[in-house]
Amino acid sequence: MGERCTVEGTVQSVIFQNEENGYTVLSLLTELGEVVTVVGCIPYAAPGEGMTVTGVWVTHPLYGPQITCEQAERRLPRDEEEMVSYLASGILKGVGQATAERLVAAFGTDTLRVLEEEPEKLSRIKGITSKKAMELSLAFRELTGLRRTMEFMARYDLPVHLAVQAHRLYGAEALTKLREDPYLLTRQQFGVEFSLADEMALSMGFDGDSDCRTRAALLYELQYNQNNGHVFLPREKLILASAQLIGVADEQVEICLDAMVEGGAICQEQVANVLACYTPELYEAECFVAEKLLAMLRFPYGQEQGIDSAIEEMERVQGIRYAPLQREAVHLAASSGVLLLTGGPGTGKTTATRAIVRLFEKMGLDIMLLAPTGRAAQRMAELCGREAQTIHRSLGMSYNDLTGQVTYKKGMSDPLEAEAVLVDEMSMVDLPLMQALLSALRPGCRLVMIGDADQLPSVGAGNVFGDLIRSGRIPLVSLTEVFRQADKSYIIRNAHLVNGGVGPDLKTNQGDFFFLCRRAPERTVSTVVELCKTRLPEKMGIPPEDIQVLTPTRKGDCGTVQLNRCLQAALNSPARSKNEKQFGDLIFREGDRVMQTKNNYDVMWEKDDGTVGTGIFNGDVGTVEEIDPSGELITLRFDERTAVYTADMLNQLDMAYAITVHKAQGSEYRAVILLTAPAAPGLMVRGVLYTAMTRARELLILVGDDVVPGQMAENDRRARRYSGLRRRLKMGGMKP
């Protein structure tokens, strides 16, 4: 990064502006007569306005030096020439060059004050009716309101784009609402850390023991722990955590919590021996999922006639004999309506899934194949020989920027056109997504949920697959026998050793499994780079694009940040033929492998066949195909989908030469290189190692400390997630 600077001047022109988030590229004429390019969040910038920009000098590979804006202090135009430029810029709809000149000619340097405070005078101007005058005044007051909200945010060192978001949500009342309750900024659509909002509120004069502060602390703790996978928090833990967060007595928090429970802002219910506190959304989700599944179990699917003979015919046609448990799974899928199918690698889960699909086809059912991620859906489609799609896409998921809520087109009033739904990689499905899926199933629809119960749970709230299995209420087939053909794979053998609590065999380097001992972090990283760049492409014919490097952690010498830096330099070094775009500490280059790091429900994509759609989701991996010469448009390819991003959307991307094991869930790769270096205790567990190893299809290479794999295999510590779904199902839908 370059040196920091502060530059004052007047906006000469606006080159690019995203009205949604305020990202802007503009030319600033400085007081020294120089023209500099400024990029950053500067909403509704317009020629003629004055600006003092504080930021960092960077060098664009094509456009040379420019300032990345961190803070912009803005002033309205002062002289008549500046006012004409400002008003004629399009900042006010319906005001062009001629109207701007007439306004300034009539009111001079007082024009902007008249617009805001005395709009009735505007109707004196030819072509401006009384109605038009009021519309112009209202629009101008909106702009000045946004400007004041921006100044308010800047005063507390908060990102300026939050002002845009607040104005989109609250309109002209934004500043008033934020002054009344600055803790609104901790809500999901804003995402401000509680500590920042709290510091802001206290500096504004809010009392440390105010109800507003205590309520915000309680809601924040519930949201924070939801992001850690918890559906609820025990009342005592919630009170203690909230009291510690804001430094007040437990009794005060308890009084506030009782008031919130009474008012419906928090739901409270006994779960076993715990008094559980939920957000209303998750409470509703948990109750619905339990009730819907129990209703599906009661639905009279009946014992379908001819199932056994149909299975025997399928065996004859395919020339195979299903194992007893596979046969049981197929039979239950047809007769019970709801089925859990679980098993590790090589246990015949794919064969059983295919058999279920074929039987449903024979029954004449409309079948839908679903998975939580695009890669998992693609793999399911290949294995089953028919179309599969993501759960999100099937439900028509979208995101409301204003409310921060996810919405679905499909639901009870408009259910899925399916009589049988199979969902793969169920361990990745969180509680809200499960609620959405079940809401969209019509009465009588069969549901088969497939997954590996020993993999990591979902990133979002809940442990749905595990809860369903442990409830004992849902028909379950657990495949355990490793078939002879699969047992020849050392990947599968070692994965089952790990799942049994035994470290992988690191001495037998043959077949599809190898271990390279490298205890020093520098040697570990250099070996990984060498494997990706030369050894695997030259010795085994595996190109770099078919290799995925995995590591448990983002941080440290063997974390994704450092690995991606080294792998990018080795695999996609700078070249005159490759355009680049710097964003923060990252340099995106044509040819880079990247990953989407947050759900974007609105971004448009197009397939090669002309099919268009929206939505690129957290964990999707793609390639930078093209960066336009201006650096403001980036074309990305996610498998068969092509999407165009603007430069301000780069905060949604990260390098993906190396990714964390958690991000690899639901994906499968031809070759996996897994780093086994010490990391945080919470990551040195069996589930992380097992999940990583089962991502490899043809080749798995472990590189690192020879002690670490055994330690991880022995450590079966699973973080407990607070959830009432298991007991709710077990109790038959009654209060758990």
mmCIF file of C-alpha atoms in Angstrom, residues 183 194-195 198 202 207-210 213-214 216-218 221 238-253:
data_model
loop_
_atom_site.group_PDB
_atom_site.id
_atom_site.type_symbol
_atom_site.label_atom_id
_atom_site.label_comp_id
_atom_site.label_asym_id
_atom_site.label_seq_id
_atom_site.Cartn_x
_atom_site.Cartn_y
_atom_site.Cartn_z
ATOM 1 C CA TYR A 183 -27.755 0.228 18.230
ATOM 2 C CA PHE A 194 -21.603 -4.104 18.971
ATOM 3 C CA SER A 195 -18.513 -2.519 20.532
ATOM 4 C CA ASP A 198 -21.860 0.931 21.884
ATOM 5 C CA LEU A 202 -22.104 6.244 24.970
ATOM 6 C CA ASP A 207 -26.702 5.941 29.846
ATOM 7 C CA GLY A 208 -24.752 2.760 30.489
ATOM 8 C CA ASP A 209 -27.805 1.174 32.083
ATOM 9 C CA SER A 210 -30.384 2.345 29.524
ATOM 10 C CA ARG A 213 -28.473 -0.599 25.491
ATOM 11 C CA THR A 214 -29.531 -3.695 27.402
ATOM 12 C CA ALA A 216 -29.366 -4.356 22.058
ATOM 13 C CA ALA A 217 -26.908 -6.472 24.078
ATOM 14 C CA LEU A 218 -29.405 -9.329 24.436
ATOM 15 C CA GLU A 221 -25.651 -12.118 21.927
ATOM 16 C CA LEU A 238 -27.673 -15.229 27.763
ATOM 17 C CA ILE A 239 -28.061 -13.087 30.893
ATOM 18 C CA LEU A 240 -24.456 -13.617 31.958
ATOM 19 C CA ALA A 241 -22.999 -12.931 28.499
ATOM 20 C CA SER A 242 -25.105 -9.792 27.985
ATOM 21 C CA ALA A 243 -24.280 -8.442 31.455
ATOM 22 C CA GLN A 244 -20.572 -8.979 30.836
ATOM 23 C CA LEU A 245 -20.803 -7.379 27.403
ATOM 24 C CA ILE A 246 -22.111 -4.063 28.733
ATOM 25 C CA GLY A 247 -20.829 -4.233 32.312
ATOM 26 C CA VAL A 248 -24.121 -4.090 34.208
ATOM 27 C CA ALA A 249 -25.728 -6.209 36.928
ATOM 28 C CA ASP A 250 -27.327 -9.538 35.990
ATOM 29 C CA GLU A 251 -30.566 -8.390 37.615
ATOM 30 C CA GLN A 252 -30.922 -5.473 35.228
ATOM 31 C CA VAL A 253 -30.461 -7.747 32.205
#
